Tab-separated table of C-alpha atoms in Angstrom:
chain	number	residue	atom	x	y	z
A	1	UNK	CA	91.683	179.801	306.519
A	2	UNK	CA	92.855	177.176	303.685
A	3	UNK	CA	96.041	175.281	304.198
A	4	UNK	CA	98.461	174.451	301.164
A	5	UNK	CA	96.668	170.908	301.184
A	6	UNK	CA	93.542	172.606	301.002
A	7	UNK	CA	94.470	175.003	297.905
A	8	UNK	CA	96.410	171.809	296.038
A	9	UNK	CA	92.476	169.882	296.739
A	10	UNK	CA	90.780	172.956	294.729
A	11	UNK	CA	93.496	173.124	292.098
A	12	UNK	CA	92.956	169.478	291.309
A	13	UNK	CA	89.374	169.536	291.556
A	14	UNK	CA	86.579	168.424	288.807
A	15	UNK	CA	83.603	168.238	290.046
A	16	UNK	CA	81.414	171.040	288.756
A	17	UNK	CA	79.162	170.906	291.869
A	18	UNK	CA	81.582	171.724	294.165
A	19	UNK	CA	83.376	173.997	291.553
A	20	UNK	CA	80.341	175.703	291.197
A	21	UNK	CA	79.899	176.282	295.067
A	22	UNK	CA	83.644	177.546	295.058
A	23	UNK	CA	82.578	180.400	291.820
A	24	UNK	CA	79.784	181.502	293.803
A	25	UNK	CA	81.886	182.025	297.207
A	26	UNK	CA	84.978	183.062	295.176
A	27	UNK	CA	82.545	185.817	293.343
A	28	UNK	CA	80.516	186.827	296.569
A	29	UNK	CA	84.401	187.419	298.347
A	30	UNK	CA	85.119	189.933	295.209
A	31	UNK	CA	81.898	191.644	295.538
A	32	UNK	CA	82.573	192.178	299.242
A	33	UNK	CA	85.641	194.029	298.703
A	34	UNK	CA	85.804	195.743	295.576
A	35	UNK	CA	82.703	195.285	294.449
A	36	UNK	CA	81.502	195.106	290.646
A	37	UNK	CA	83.697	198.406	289.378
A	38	UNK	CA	86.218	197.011	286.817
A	39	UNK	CA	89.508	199.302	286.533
A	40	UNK	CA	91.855	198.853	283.694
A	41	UNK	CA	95.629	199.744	283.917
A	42	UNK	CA	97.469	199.990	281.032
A	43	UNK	CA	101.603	200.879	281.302
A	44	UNK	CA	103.790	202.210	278.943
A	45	UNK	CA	107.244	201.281	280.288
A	46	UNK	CA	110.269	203.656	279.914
A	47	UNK	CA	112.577	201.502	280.999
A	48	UNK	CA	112.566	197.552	281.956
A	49	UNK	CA	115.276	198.167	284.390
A	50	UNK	CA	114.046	197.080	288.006
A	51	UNK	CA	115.629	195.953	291.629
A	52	UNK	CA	112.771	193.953	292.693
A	53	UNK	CA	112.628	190.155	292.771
A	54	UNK	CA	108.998	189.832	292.029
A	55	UNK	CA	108.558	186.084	291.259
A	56	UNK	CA	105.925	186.925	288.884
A	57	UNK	CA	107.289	189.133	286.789
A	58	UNK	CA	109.274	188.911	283.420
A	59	UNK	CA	111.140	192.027	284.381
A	60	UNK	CA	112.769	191.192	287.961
A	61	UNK	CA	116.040	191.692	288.706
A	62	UNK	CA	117.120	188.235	288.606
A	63	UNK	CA	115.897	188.088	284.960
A	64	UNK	CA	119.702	188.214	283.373
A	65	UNK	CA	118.489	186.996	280.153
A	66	UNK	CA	116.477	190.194	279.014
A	67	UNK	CA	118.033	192.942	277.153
A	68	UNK	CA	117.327	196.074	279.455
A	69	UNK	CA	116.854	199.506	278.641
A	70	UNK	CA	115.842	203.180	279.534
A	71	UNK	CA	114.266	205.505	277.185
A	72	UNK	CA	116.101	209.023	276.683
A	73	UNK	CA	113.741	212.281	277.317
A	74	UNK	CA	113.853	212.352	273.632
A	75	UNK	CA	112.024	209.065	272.992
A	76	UNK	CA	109.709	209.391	275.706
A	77	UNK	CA	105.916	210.250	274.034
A	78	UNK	CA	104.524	213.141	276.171
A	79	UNK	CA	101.011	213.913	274.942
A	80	UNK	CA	98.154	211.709	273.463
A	81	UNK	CA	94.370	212.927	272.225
A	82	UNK	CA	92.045	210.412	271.053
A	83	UNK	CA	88.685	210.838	269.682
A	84	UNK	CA	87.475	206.931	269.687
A	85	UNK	CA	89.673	203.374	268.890
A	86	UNK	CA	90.505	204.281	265.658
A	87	UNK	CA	91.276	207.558	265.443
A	88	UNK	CA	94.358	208.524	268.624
A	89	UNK	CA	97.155	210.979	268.344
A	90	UNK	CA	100.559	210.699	270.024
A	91	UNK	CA	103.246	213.398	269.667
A	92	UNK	CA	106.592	214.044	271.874
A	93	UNK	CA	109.949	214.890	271.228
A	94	UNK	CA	112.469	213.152	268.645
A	95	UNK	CA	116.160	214.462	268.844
A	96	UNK	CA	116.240	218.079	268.108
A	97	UNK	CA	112.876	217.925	266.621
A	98	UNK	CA	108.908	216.416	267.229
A	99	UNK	CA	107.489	213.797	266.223
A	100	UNK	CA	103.355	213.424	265.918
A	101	UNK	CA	101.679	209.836	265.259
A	102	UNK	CA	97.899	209.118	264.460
A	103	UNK	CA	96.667	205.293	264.348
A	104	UNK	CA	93.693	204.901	262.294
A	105	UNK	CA	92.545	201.068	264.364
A	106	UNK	CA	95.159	199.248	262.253
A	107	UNK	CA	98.657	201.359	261.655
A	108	UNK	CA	100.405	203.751	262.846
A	109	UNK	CA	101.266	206.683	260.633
A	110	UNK	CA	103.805	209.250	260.952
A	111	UNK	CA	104.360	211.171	257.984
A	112	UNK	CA	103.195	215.137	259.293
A	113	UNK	CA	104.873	218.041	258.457
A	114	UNK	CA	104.488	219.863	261.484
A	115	UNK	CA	106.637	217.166	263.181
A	116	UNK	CA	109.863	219.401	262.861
A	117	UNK	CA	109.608	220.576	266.441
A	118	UNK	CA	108.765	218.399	269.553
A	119	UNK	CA	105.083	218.630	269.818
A	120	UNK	CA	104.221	220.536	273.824
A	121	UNK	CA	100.021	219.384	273.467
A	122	UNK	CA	97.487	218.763	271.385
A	123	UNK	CA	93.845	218.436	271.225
A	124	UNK	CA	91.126	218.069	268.870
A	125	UNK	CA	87.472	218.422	267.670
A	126	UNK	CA	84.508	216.009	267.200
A	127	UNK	CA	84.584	216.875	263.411
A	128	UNK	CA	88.545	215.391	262.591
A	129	UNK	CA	90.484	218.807	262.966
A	130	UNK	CA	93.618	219.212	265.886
A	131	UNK	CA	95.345	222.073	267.227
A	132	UNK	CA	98.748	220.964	267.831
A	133	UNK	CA	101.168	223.358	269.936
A	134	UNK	CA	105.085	223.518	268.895
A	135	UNK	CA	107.662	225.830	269.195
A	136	UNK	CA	105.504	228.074	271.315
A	137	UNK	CA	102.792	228.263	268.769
A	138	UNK	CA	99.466	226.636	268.294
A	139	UNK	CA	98.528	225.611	264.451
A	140	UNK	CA	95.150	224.439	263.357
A	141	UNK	CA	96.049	220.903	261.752
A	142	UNK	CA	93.517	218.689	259.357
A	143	UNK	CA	93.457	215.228	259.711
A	144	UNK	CA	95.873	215.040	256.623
A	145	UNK	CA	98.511	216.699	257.797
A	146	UNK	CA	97.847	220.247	256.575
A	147	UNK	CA	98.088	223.720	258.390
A	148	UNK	CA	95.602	226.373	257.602
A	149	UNK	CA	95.579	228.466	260.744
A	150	UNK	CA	97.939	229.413	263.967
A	151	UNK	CA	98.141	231.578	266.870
A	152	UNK	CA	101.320	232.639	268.975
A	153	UNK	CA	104.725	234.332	268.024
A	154	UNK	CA	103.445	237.113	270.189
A	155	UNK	CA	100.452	240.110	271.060
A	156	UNK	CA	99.318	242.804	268.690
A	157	UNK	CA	96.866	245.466	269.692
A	158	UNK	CA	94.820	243.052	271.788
A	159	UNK	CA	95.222	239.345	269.987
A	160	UNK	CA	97.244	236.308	269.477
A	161	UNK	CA	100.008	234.805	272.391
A	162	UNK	CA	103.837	234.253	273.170
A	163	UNK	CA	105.210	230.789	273.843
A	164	UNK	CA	101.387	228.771	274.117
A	165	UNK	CA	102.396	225.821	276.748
A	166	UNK	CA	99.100	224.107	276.497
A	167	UNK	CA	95.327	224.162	274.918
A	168	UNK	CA	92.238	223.189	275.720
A	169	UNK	CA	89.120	222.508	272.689
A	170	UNK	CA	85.969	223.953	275.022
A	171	UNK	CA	83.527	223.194	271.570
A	172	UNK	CA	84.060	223.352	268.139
A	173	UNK	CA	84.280	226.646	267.562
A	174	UNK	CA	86.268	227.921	271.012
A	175	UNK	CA	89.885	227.129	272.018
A	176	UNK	CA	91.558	228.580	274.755
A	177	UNK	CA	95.702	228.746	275.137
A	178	UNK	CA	97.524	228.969	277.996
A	179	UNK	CA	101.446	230.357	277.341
A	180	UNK	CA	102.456	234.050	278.022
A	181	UNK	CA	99.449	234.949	278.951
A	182	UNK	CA	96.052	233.798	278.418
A	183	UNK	CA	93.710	233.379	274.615
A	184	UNK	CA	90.795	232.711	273.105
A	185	UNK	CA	90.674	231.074	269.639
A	186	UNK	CA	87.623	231.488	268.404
A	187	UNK	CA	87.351	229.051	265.292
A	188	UNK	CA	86.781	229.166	262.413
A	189	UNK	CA	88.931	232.733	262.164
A	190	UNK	CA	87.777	235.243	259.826
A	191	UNK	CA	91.353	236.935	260.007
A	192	UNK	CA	94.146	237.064	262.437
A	193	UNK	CA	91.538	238.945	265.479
A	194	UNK	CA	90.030	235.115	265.880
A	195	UNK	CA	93.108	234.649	268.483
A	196	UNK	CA	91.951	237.497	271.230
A	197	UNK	CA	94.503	237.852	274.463
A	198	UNK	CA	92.749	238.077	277.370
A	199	UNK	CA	95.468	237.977	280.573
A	200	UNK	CA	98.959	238.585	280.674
A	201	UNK	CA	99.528	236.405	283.350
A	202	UNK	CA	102.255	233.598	282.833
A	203	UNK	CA	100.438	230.473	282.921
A	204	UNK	CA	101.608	226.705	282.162
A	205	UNK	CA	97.812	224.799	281.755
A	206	UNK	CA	94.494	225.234	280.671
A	207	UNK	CA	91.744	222.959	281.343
A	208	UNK	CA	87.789	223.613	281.134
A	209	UNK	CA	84.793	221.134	282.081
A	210	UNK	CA	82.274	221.584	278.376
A	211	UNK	CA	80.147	224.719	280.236
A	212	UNK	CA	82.230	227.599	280.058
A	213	UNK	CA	84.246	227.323	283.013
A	214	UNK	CA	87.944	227.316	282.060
A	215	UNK	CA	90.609	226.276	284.894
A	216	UNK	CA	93.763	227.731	284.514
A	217	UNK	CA	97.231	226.809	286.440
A	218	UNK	CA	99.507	229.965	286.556
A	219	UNK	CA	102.844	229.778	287.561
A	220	UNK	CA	102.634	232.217	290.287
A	221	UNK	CA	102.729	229.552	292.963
A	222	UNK	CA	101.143	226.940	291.025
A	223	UNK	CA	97.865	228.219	291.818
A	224	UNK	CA	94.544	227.394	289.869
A	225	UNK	CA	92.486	229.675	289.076
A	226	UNK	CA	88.908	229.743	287.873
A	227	UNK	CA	87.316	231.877	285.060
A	228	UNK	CA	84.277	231.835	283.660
A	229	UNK	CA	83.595	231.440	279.418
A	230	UNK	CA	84.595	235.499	277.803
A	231	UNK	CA	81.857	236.154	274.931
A	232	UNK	CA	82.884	237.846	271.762
């Protein structure tokens, strides 16, 4: 075990013999015990209030210099879909309405129409389109900002959804929605039978894994429940 003496000797040290003996032990130690994964972690802070007295940190209590705050529910982002660097969504609530942001590897732009209600989820496609849910409806969005398709407000003989909670993208042409029930989008619709109801059963998430396995969580105990891909 070093002493303090011993850690002051390396600090000061200049000798790139010995500092290269130190690297090599100092690397082999790392390998040892977490070995050559690298994790990032990457925080967005909703508050810079704190109680702890971490030396370390800019935030600690002690700090009474810095301004402190806590984000309302209404600031807070909630959902975030990105295709690569330069092309991520972010939408959330904003007051009584949404708001929906899209940064392009430079700025951030927030100028989308369908912003006037707090945005639930969202999800896109490899080719640029989104489907964004809000206000219990999921709209088919262009990169733009325009609307050309939706489903939700409610079943008729056998299609569309009440309140849609959440979606998943399973290709570019299939969408499923989890609300009131369970859907399938099929995409691009020909006419208002693309959205086709499938369950009835409340449900609050939808999730599937690229094969045609979807992975629904109902609200009926929180359960999950598997189903396979429904062919039209």
């Amino acid at each position: 075990m070093i002493d303090r003496a011993g850690i002051v000797a390396w600090l000061h040290e200049t000798d790139p013999t010995r500092l290269s003996r130190l690297y090599r032990r100092a690397d082999a130690v790392r390998r040892e015990h977490v070995g050559d994964e690298v994790h990032l972690r990457g925080l967005v802070e909703v508050s810079n209030h704190c109680v702890r007295r971490c030396a370390y940190c800019g935030i600690a209590a002690p700090n009474s210099a810095l301004p402190r705050y806590r984000m309302t529910k209404d600031e807070v982002l909630s959902v975030v879909w990105g295709r690569s660097s330069d092309d991520v969504w972010v939408g959330g609530a904003r007051g009584a309405g949404g708001i929906l942001i899209h940064w392009d590897g430079k700025k951030w732009s927030d100028s989308f129409p369908i912003a006037q209600l707090p945005i639930d989820a969202l999800q896109g496609f490899s080719y640029g389109n989104l489907v964004v849910v809000t206000g219990g409806v999921a709209q088919l969005m262009h990169p733009e900002g325009s609307m050309s398709h939706s489903c939700g407000g409610g079943v008729k003989d056998g299609y569309g959804l009440a309140n849609v909670r959440d979606v998943w993208v399973e290709s570019d042409d299939e969408v499923w929605l989890a609300g009131d029930g369970i859907a399938q989008w099929t995409l691009p619709p020909s006419s208002s039978q693309g959205c086709r109801h499938i369950d009835d059963q409340r449900t609050l998430g939808v999730w599937g894994d690229g094969t045609g396995r979807i992975v629904v969580l109902s609200e009926t105990g929180f359960s999950l429940e598997l189903r396979e891909r429904t062919q039209s």
